[in-house]
Structures are given as C-alpha cells and as structure tokens.
PDB file of C-alpha atoms in Angstrom:
ATOM      1  CA  MET J   1       0.000   0.000   0.000  1.00  0.00           C
ATOM      2  CA  LYS J   2       2.832   2.400   0.898  1.00  0.00           C
ATOM      3  CA  GLN J   3       4.644   1.666  -2.382  1.00  0.00           C
ATOM      4  CA  GLU J   4       1.402   2.286  -4.302  1.00  0.00           C
ATOM      5  CA  ALA J   5       1.001   5.683  -2.608  1.00  0.00           C
ATOM      6  CA  THR J   6       4.620   6.541  -3.456  1.00  0.00           C
ATOM      7  CA  THR J   7       4.046   5.577  -7.098  1.00  0.00           C
ATOM      8  CA  VAL J   8       0.884   7.721  -7.277  1.00  0.00           C
ATOM      9  CA  ALA J   9       2.721  10.664  -5.685  1.00  0.00           C
ATOM     10  CA  ALA J  10       5.589  10.310  -8.173  1.00  0.00           C
ATOM     11  CA  GLY J  11       3.093  10.184 -11.058  1.00  0.00           C
ATOM     12  CA  THR J  12       1.339  13.292  -9.765  1.00  0.00           C
ATOM     13  CA  ALA J  13       4.653  15.147  -9.393  1.00  0.00           C
ATOM     14  CA  ALA J  14       5.619  14.163 -12.944  1.00  0.00           C
ATOM     15  CA  ASN J  15       2.238  15.409 -14.262  1.00  0.00           C
ATOM     16  CA  ILE J  16       2.681  18.702 -12.424  1.00  0.00           C
ATOM     17  CA  GLU J  17       6.180  19.084 -13.880  1.00  0.00           C
ATOM     18  CA  LEU J  18       4.890  18.191 -17.354  1.00  0.00           C
ATOM     19  CA  ALA J  19       1.999  20.679 -17.071  1.00  0.00           C
ATOM     20  CA  ASP J  20       4.440  23.397 -16.013  1.00  0.00           C
ATOM     21  CA  LEU J  21       6.688  22.561 -18.973  1.00  0.00           C
ATOM     22  CA  ILE J  22       3.733  22.705 -21.382  1.00  0.00           C
ATOM     23  CA  ARG J  23       2.643  26.124 -20.050  1.00  0.00           C
ATOM     24  CA  ARG J  24       6.160  27.540 -20.299  1.00  0.00           C
ATOM     25  CA  ASN J  25       6.665  26.162 -23.814  1.00  0.00           C
ATOM     26  CA  VAL J  26       3.349  27.498 -25.119  1.00  0.00           C
ATOM     27  CA  GLU J  27       4.067  30.947 -23.689  1.00  0.00           C
ATOM     28  CA  SER J  28       7.733  31.049 -24.687  1.00  0.00           C
ATOM     29  CA  MET J  29       6.923  30.226 -28.332  1.00  0.00           C
ATOM     30  CA  ALA J  30       4.387  33.068 -28.686  1.00  0.00           C
ATOM     31  CA  PHE J  31       6.777  36.023 -28.725  1.00  0.00           C
ATOM     32  CA  PRO J  32       6.357  38.725 -31.406  1.00  0.00           C
ATOM     33  CA  PRO J  33       7.953  38.031 -34.800  1.00  0.00           C
ATOM     34  CA  SER J  34      10.932  40.029 -36.059  1.00  0.00           C
ATOM     35  CA  GLU J  35      12.962  40.421 -39.226  1.00  0.00           C
ATOM     36  CA  ILE J  36      16.050  39.255 -37.315  1.00  0.00           C
ATOM     37  CA  GLU J  37      14.301  36.014 -36.342  1.00  0.00           C
ATOM     38  CA  ALA J  38      13.224  35.386 -39.944  1.00  0.00           C
ATOM     39  CA  ALA J  39      16.711  36.040 -41.340  1.00  0.00           C
ATOM     40  CA  THR J  40      18.347  33.924 -38.629  1.00  0.00           C
ATOM     41  CA  TYR J  41      15.898  31.088 -39.292  1.00  0.00           C
ATOM     42  CA  GLU J  42      16.859  31.047 -42.984  1.00  0.00           C
ATOM     43  CA  GLU J  43      20.578  31.226 -42.259  1.00  0.00           C
ATOM     44  CA  VAL J  44      20.520  28.521 -39.565  1.00  0.00           C
ATOM     45  CA  SER J  45      18.328  26.220 -41.685  1.00  0.00           C
ATOM     46  CA  ALA J  46      21.119  26.109 -44.282  1.00  0.00           C
ATOM     47  CA  LEU J  47      23.828  25.048 -41.790  1.00  0.00           C
ATOM     48  CA  PRO J  48      25.066  21.431 -41.780  1.00  0.00           C
ATOM     49  CA  ARG J  49      23.465  18.958 -39.361  1.00  0.00           C
ATOM     50  CA  VAL J  50      24.936  16.206 -37.201  1.00  0.00           C
ATOM     51  CA  VAL J  51      23.342  13.188 -35.536  1.00  0.00           C
ATOM     52  CA  VAL J  52      23.334  13.229 -31.736  1.00  0.00           C
ATOM     53  CA  SER J  53      22.763  10.276 -29.386  1.00  0.00           C
ATOM     54  CA  ARG J  54      20.725  10.551 -26.202  1.00  0.00           C
ATOM     55  CA  PRO J  55      21.345   8.049 -23.382  1.00  0.00           C
ATOM     56  CA  PRO J  56      18.296   6.809 -21.447  1.00  0.00           C
ATOM     57  CA  ALA J  57      16.784   9.435 -19.116  1.00  0.00           C
ATOM     58  CA  GLU J  58      17.336   7.220 -16.064  1.00  0.00           C
ATOM     59  CA  GLU J  59      21.097   7.122 -16.750  1.00  0.00           C
ATOM     60  CA  LEU J  60      21.277  10.885 -17.215  1.00  0.00           C
ATOM     61  CA  LEU J  61      19.303  11.572 -14.035  1.00  0.00           C
ATOM     62  CA  ALA J  62      21.435   9.115 -12.038  1.00  0.00           C
ATOM     63  CA  THR J  63      24.547  10.938 -13.252  1.00  0.00           C
ATOM     64  CA  GLY J  64      23.162  14.241 -11.930  1.00  0.00           C
ATOM     65  CA  PHE J  65      21.943  15.876 -15.126  1.00  0.00           C
ATOM     66  CA  VAL J  66      18.611  17.692 -14.857  1.00  0.00           C
ATOM     67  CA  HIS J  67      15.515  18.179 -17.022  1.00  0.00           C
ATOM     68  CA  HIS J  68      15.159  21.359 -19.104  1.00  0.00           C
ATOM     69  CA  ASP J  69      18.675  22.724 -18.584  1.00  0.00           C
ATOM     70  CA  CYS J  70      20.752  21.503 -21.500  1.00  0.00           C
ATOM     71  CA  HIS J  71      23.075  24.515 -21.442  1.00  0.00           C
ATOM     72  CA  ARG J  72      23.971  23.978 -17.784  1.00  0.00           C
ATOM     73  CA  ASN J  73      24.238  20.192 -18.162  1.00  0.00           C
ATOM     74  CA  CYS J  74      26.697  20.476 -21.044  1.00  0.00           C
ATOM     75  CA  GLY J  75      28.615  23.377 -19.529  1.00  0.00           C
ATOM     76  CA  GLU J  76      29.116  21.470 -16.278  1.00  0.00           C
ATOM     77  CA  GLN J  77      30.163  18.331 -18.165  1.00  0.00           C
ATOM     78  CA  ALA J  78      32.861  20.279 -20.009  1.00  0.00           C
ATOM     79  CA  ALA J  79      34.000  22.143 -16.872  1.00  0.00           C
ATOM     80  CA  ASN J  80      34.199  18.975 -14.753  1.00  0.00           C
ATOM     81  CA  ASP J  81      35.922  16.757 -17.330  1.00  0.00           C
ATOM     82  CA  ARG J  82      39.418  16.314 -15.872  1.00  0.00           C
ATOM     83  CA  ASP J  83      40.651  14.738 -19.105  1.00  0.00           C
ATOM     84  CA  GLY J  84      39.413  17.643 -21.223  1.00  0.00           C
ATOM     85  CA  LYS J  85      37.577  15.334 -23.636  1.00  0.00           C
ATOM     86  CA  SER J  86      34.219  17.139 -23.309  1.00  0.00           C
ATOM     87  CA  ARG J  87      33.094  20.286 -25.064  1.00  0.00           C
ATOM     88  CA  GLN J  88      29.735  22.100 -25.005  1.00  0.00           C
ATOM     89  CA  VAL J  89      28.290  22.882 -28.430  1.00  0.00           C
ATOM     90  CA  THR J  90      25.276  25.156 -28.720  1.00  0.00           C
ATOM     91  CA  GLY J  91      23.049  25.158 -31.759  1.00  0.00           C
ATOM     92  CA  TRP J  92      19.520  24.317 -32.813  1.00  0.00           C
ATOM     93  CA  LEU J  93      17.305  21.276 -32.375  1.00  0.00           C
ATOM     94  CA  PRO J  94      14.884  20.894 -35.305  1.00  0.00           C
ATOM     95  CA  HIS J  95      11.382  20.391 -33.909  1.00  0.00           C
ATOM     96  CA  GLY J  96       8.792  20.232 -36.677  1.00  0.00           C
ATOM     97  CA  GLU J  97       9.295  23.462 -38.611  1.00  0.00           C
ATOM     98  CA  ASP J  98      10.876  25.247 -35.637  1.00  0.00           C
ATOM     99  CA  LEU J  99      14.446  25.349 -34.361  1.00  0.00           C
ATOM    100  CA  ILE J 100      14.942  25.174 -30.588  1.00  0.00           C
ATOM    101  CA  LEU J 101      18.086  26.595 -28.970  1.00  0.00           C
ATOM    102  CA  HIS J 102      19.870  23.578 -27.504  1.00  0.00           C
ATOM    103  CA  SER J 103      23.252  22.479 -26.214  1.00  0.00           C
ATOM    104  CA  VAL J 104      24.850  19.075 -26.559  1.00  0.00           C
ATOM    105  CA  ALA J 105      28.288  17.781 -25.660  1.00  0.00           C
ATOM    106  CA  ILE J 106      31.039  16.321 -27.731  1.00  0.00           C
ATOM    107  CA  ILE J 107      32.689  13.698 -25.522  1.00  0.00           C
ATOM    108  CA  ALA J 108      35.630  11.847 -27.023  1.00  0.00           C
ATOM    109  CA  ASN J 109      34.426  12.812 -30.522  1.00  0.00           C
ATOM    110  CA  GLN J 110      30.844  11.553 -29.890  1.00  0.00           C
ATOM    111  CA  TRP J 111      27.862  13.941 -30.126  1.00  0.00           C
ATOM    112  CA  ILE J 112      25.755  13.322 -26.977  1.00  0.00           C
ATOM    113  CA  CYS J 113      22.658  14.990 -25.521  1.00  0.00           C
ATOM    114  CA  LEU J 114      22.978  15.126 -21.729  1.00  0.00           C
ATOM    115  CA  THR J 115      19.480  16.395 -20.973  1.00  0.00           C
ATOM    116  CA  PRO J 116      16.908  13.878 -19.727  1.00  0.00           C
ATOM    117  CA  GLN J 117      13.445  14.280 -21.237  1.00  0.00           C
ATOM    118  CA  LEU J 118      10.113  14.256 -19.392  1.00  0.00           C
ATOM    119  CA  VAL J 119       8.319  12.677 -22.332  1.00  0.00           C
ATOM    120  CA  PRO J 120       9.635   9.851 -24.504  1.00  0.00           C
ATOM    121  CA  ALA J 121      12.050  11.148 -27.121  1.00  0.00           C
ATOM    122  CA  PRO J 122      14.161   9.469 -29.816  1.00  0.00           C
ATOM    123  CA  ASN J 123      17.570   8.263 -28.689  1.00  0.00           C
ATOM    124  CA  ARG J 124      19.091   9.752 -31.873  1.00  0.00           C
ATOM    125  CA  PHE J 125      18.200  13.057 -33.490  1.00  0.00           C
ATOM    126  CA  GLU J 126      19.499  15.731 -35.836  1.00  0.00           C
ATOM    127  CA  PHE J 127      21.172  18.831 -34.413  1.00  0.00           C
ATOM    128  CA  ILE J 128      22.456  21.992 -36.092  1.00  0.00           C
ATOM    129  CA  PRO J 129      25.706  23.226 -34.493  1.00  0.00           C
ATOM    130  CA  ASP J 130      25.843  27.015 -34.819  1.00  0.00           C
ATOM    131  CA  PRO J 131      29.389  28.420 -34.876  1.00  0.00           C
ATOM    132  CA  HIS J 132      28.027  31.982 -34.654  1.00  0.00           C
ATOM    133  CA  LEU J 133      26.497  31.559 -31.190  1.00  0.00           C
ATOM    134  CA  GLU J 134      28.309  32.936 -28.172  1.00  0.00           C
ATOM    135  CA  TRP J 135      27.429  33.015 -24.490  1.00  0.00           C
ATOM    136  CA  ARG J 136      27.649  36.244 -22.497  1.00  0.00           C
ATOM    137  CA  ASN J 137      27.423  36.495 -18.723  1.00  0.00           C
ATOM    138  CA  ALA J 138      24.734  38.685 -17.182  1.00  0.00           C
ATOM    139  CA  ASP J 139      23.724  39.564 -13.629  1.00  0.00           C
ATOM    140  CA  GLY J 140      27.330  39.455 -12.458  1.00  0.00           C
ATOM    141  CA  GLY J 141      27.786  35.979 -13.923  1.00  0.00           C
ATOM    142  CA  ALA J 142      24.595  34.538 -12.380  1.00  0.00           C
ATOM    143  CA  THR J 143      23.021  33.971 -15.803  1.00  0.00           C
ATOM    144  CA  ARG J 144      24.259  33.479 -19.328  1.00  0.00           C
ATOM    145  CA  THR J 145      22.579  34.668 -22.507  1.00  0.00           C
ATOM    146  CA  ALA J 146      23.140  33.427 -26.070  1.00  0.00           C
ATOM    147  CA  PHE J 147      24.009  35.959 -28.767  1.00  0.00           C
ATOM    148  CA  ARG J 148      24.473  35.588 -32.502  1.00  0.00           C
ATOM    149  CA  HIS J 149      26.156  38.324 -34.570  1.00  0.00           C
ATOM    150  CA  GLY J 150      25.724  40.695 -31.626  1.00  0.00           C
ATOM    151  CA  ASN J 151      21.988  40.059 -31.216  1.00  0.00           C
ATOM    152  CA  GLU J 152      20.431  38.180 -28.318  1.00  0.00           C
ATOM    153  CA  VAL J 153      18.769  35.065 -29.670  1.00  0.00           C
ATOM    154  CA  PRO J 154      15.368  33.773 -28.598  1.00  0.00           C
ATOM    155  CA  LYS J 155      14.964  30.269 -27.210  1.00  0.00           C
ATOM    156  CA  ALA J 156      13.538  29.237 -30.602  1.00  0.00           C
ATOM    157  CA  LEU J 157      13.420  30.278 -34.230  1.00  0.00           C
ATOM    158  CA  ARG J 158       9.960  29.800 -35.731  1.00  0.00           C
ATOM    159  CA  ARG J 159       9.060  29.302 -39.369  1.00  0.00           C
ATOM    160  CA  ASP J 160       5.535  30.631 -38.701  1.00  0.00           C
ATOM    161  CA  PRO J 161       5.464  32.895 -35.613  1.00  0.00           C
ATOM    162  CA  GLY J 162       1.779  33.771 -36.117  1.00  0.00           C
ATOM    163  CA  ARG J 163       0.831  30.117 -35.766  1.00  0.00           C
ATOM    164  CA  HIS J 164       2.424  29.962 -32.316  1.00  0.00           C
ATOM    165  CA  ILE J 165       0.636  33.112 -31.215  1.00  0.00           C
ATOM    166  CA  ARG J 166      -2.717  31.683 -32.381  1.00  0.00           C
ATOM    167  CA  MET J 167      -1.946  28.402 -30.632  1.00  0.00           C
ATOM    168  CA  ARG J 168      -1.144  30.182 -27.374  1.00  0.00           C
ATOM    169  CA  ASP J 169      -4.388  32.142 -27.533  1.00  0.00           C
ATOM    170  CA  GLU J 170      -6.445  28.981 -28.186  1.00  0.00           C
ATOM    171  CA  PHE J 171      -4.564  27.096 -25.469  1.00  0.00           C
ATOM    172  CA  LEU J 172      -5.474  29.800 -22.931  1.00  0.00           C
ATOM    173  CA  VAL J 173      -9.137  29.647 -24.017  1.00  0.00           C
ATOM    174  CA  LEU J 174      -9.210  25.865 -23.558  1.00  0.00           C
ATOM    175  CA  VAL J 175      -7.656  26.092 -20.085  1.00  0.00           C
ATOM    176  CA  ALA J 176     -10.074  28.891 -19.133  1.00  0.00           C
ATOM    177  CA  ARG J 177     -12.949  26.599 -20.194  1.00  0.00           C
ATOM    178  CA  GLY J 178     -11.795  24.000 -17.662  1.00  0.00           C
ATOM    179  CA  HIS J 179      -9.516  21.711 -19.657  1.00  0.00           C
ATOM    180  CA  SER J 180      -6.342  20.589 -17.919  1.00  0.00           C
ATOM    181  CA  VAL J 181      -3.094  21.845 -19.393  1.00  0.00           C
ATOM    182  CA  ILE J 182      -2.353  18.355 -20.711  1.00  0.00           C
ATOM    183  CA  GLU J 183      -5.846  18.037 -22.255  1.00  0.00           C
ATOM    184  CA  ALA J 184      -5.468  21.480 -23.852  1.00  0.00           C
ATOM    185  CA  ARG J 185      -2.102  20.452 -25.315  1.00  0.00           C
ATOM    186  CA  ASP J 186      -3.609  17.261 -26.713  1.00  0.00           C
ATOM    187  CA  LEU J 187      -6.541  19.151 -28.251  1.00  0.00           C
ATOM    188  CA  MET J 188      -4.107  21.647 -29.777  1.00  0.00           C
ATOM    189  CA  ALA J 189      -2.178  18.791 -31.367  1.00  0.00           C
ATOM    190  CA  THR J 190      -5.243  17.785 -33.370  1.00  0.00           C
ATOM    191  CA  SER J 191      -6.202  21.337 -34.411  1.00  0.00           C
ATOM    192  CA  ALA J 192      -5.158  23.028 -37.624  1.00  0.00           C
ATOM    193  CA  PHE J 193      -3.528  26.395 -37.156  1.00  0.00           C
TER     194      PHE J 193
END
C-alpha cells in the first residue's frame, strides 16, 4: 500500500512538472515576430546537421543531469571533465518546422545529448551546431545569454510565428474553459492552425 502511494505521488509530481513545462513552452513560443528572427531562421536552416545520441533518461538523471537545462548540463560536463575530452556545443534542435536553442556535448568525438526528457524522445536526433552563437554572462555571472552576430537570440526560431501566437491564444481559451493543461495540449495537437 505504501509503495502504491509513493508511485501515485511520483506520477502526480511528474504530471505537475509536465503541465508546467507545457505552459512555459506554449508561452515562450508566442513572442512577437521580427525580421532578425526570420533572417536567422533562414541562415541557420542552411547550416550542416549532425546526428546526436541521447542516453536513457534514467542514466542521465542518475549521473546528476537535470531536465530542461541543456546549457547547464553540457557546460558542467565540459568544466568537470578532468581529461578535457568534453566540449559544449550550442546550436539548434529541429522540432517540426521550428528550431529550438539547444546544447549538446562532444565527448571523445561523440555527439551526446545530456538532458533527460520528461516525455519519450528518440535516442538519436538531428542537431544543427551554430558556430556563430556565443554566451555572455549577465547579472554578475549569475546567468548566461546566447548571442548571434551581436543580437540576443530567442529560445527558438519559428518558421511561422503567427501560428504559435494563435496556438497560445487557443490554449489559454481551452484552459479557461476548464480543460487541464495536458488536455489542452492534446486538443491543440489535433487542431489546424
């Protein structure tokens, strides 16, 4: 009985974390469009791609890597590698028609994603290394921000920014009508925008 309660609590915590991730993603993808985003999208889309491997989430979590913080995971891997065989590479993760800012590590010449996923994800995927990205410290070194050609980059480059804005608006309507965040996400997945 105690183990069953622990399993239910873990499932509830995972659903809460997933719902929070969904909310943040919907909101973060609905920023206003810009000419810089459009030009960057075209330029990045033409860059060469590599194939990255992702170890099982359980292994990554057991090693101390955390969900949703690829930049920190890879930066810490490189900083803590006594042999100097690890390097953080920041670029873009193709996701549908969008490109998501992402970091992976090169460890002993292998491209590896060190970020455990909350939802099942392929163990191999394409990644676009971006040699024009640079990290700058902010807040006295407390945070780091990615820049490209002197411009701060968003967390994603969207092929159709208006679609994401419409999706966010519909998502908020569905939640306001009483749908859970997860139900609203699932309904959005079947809608045409």
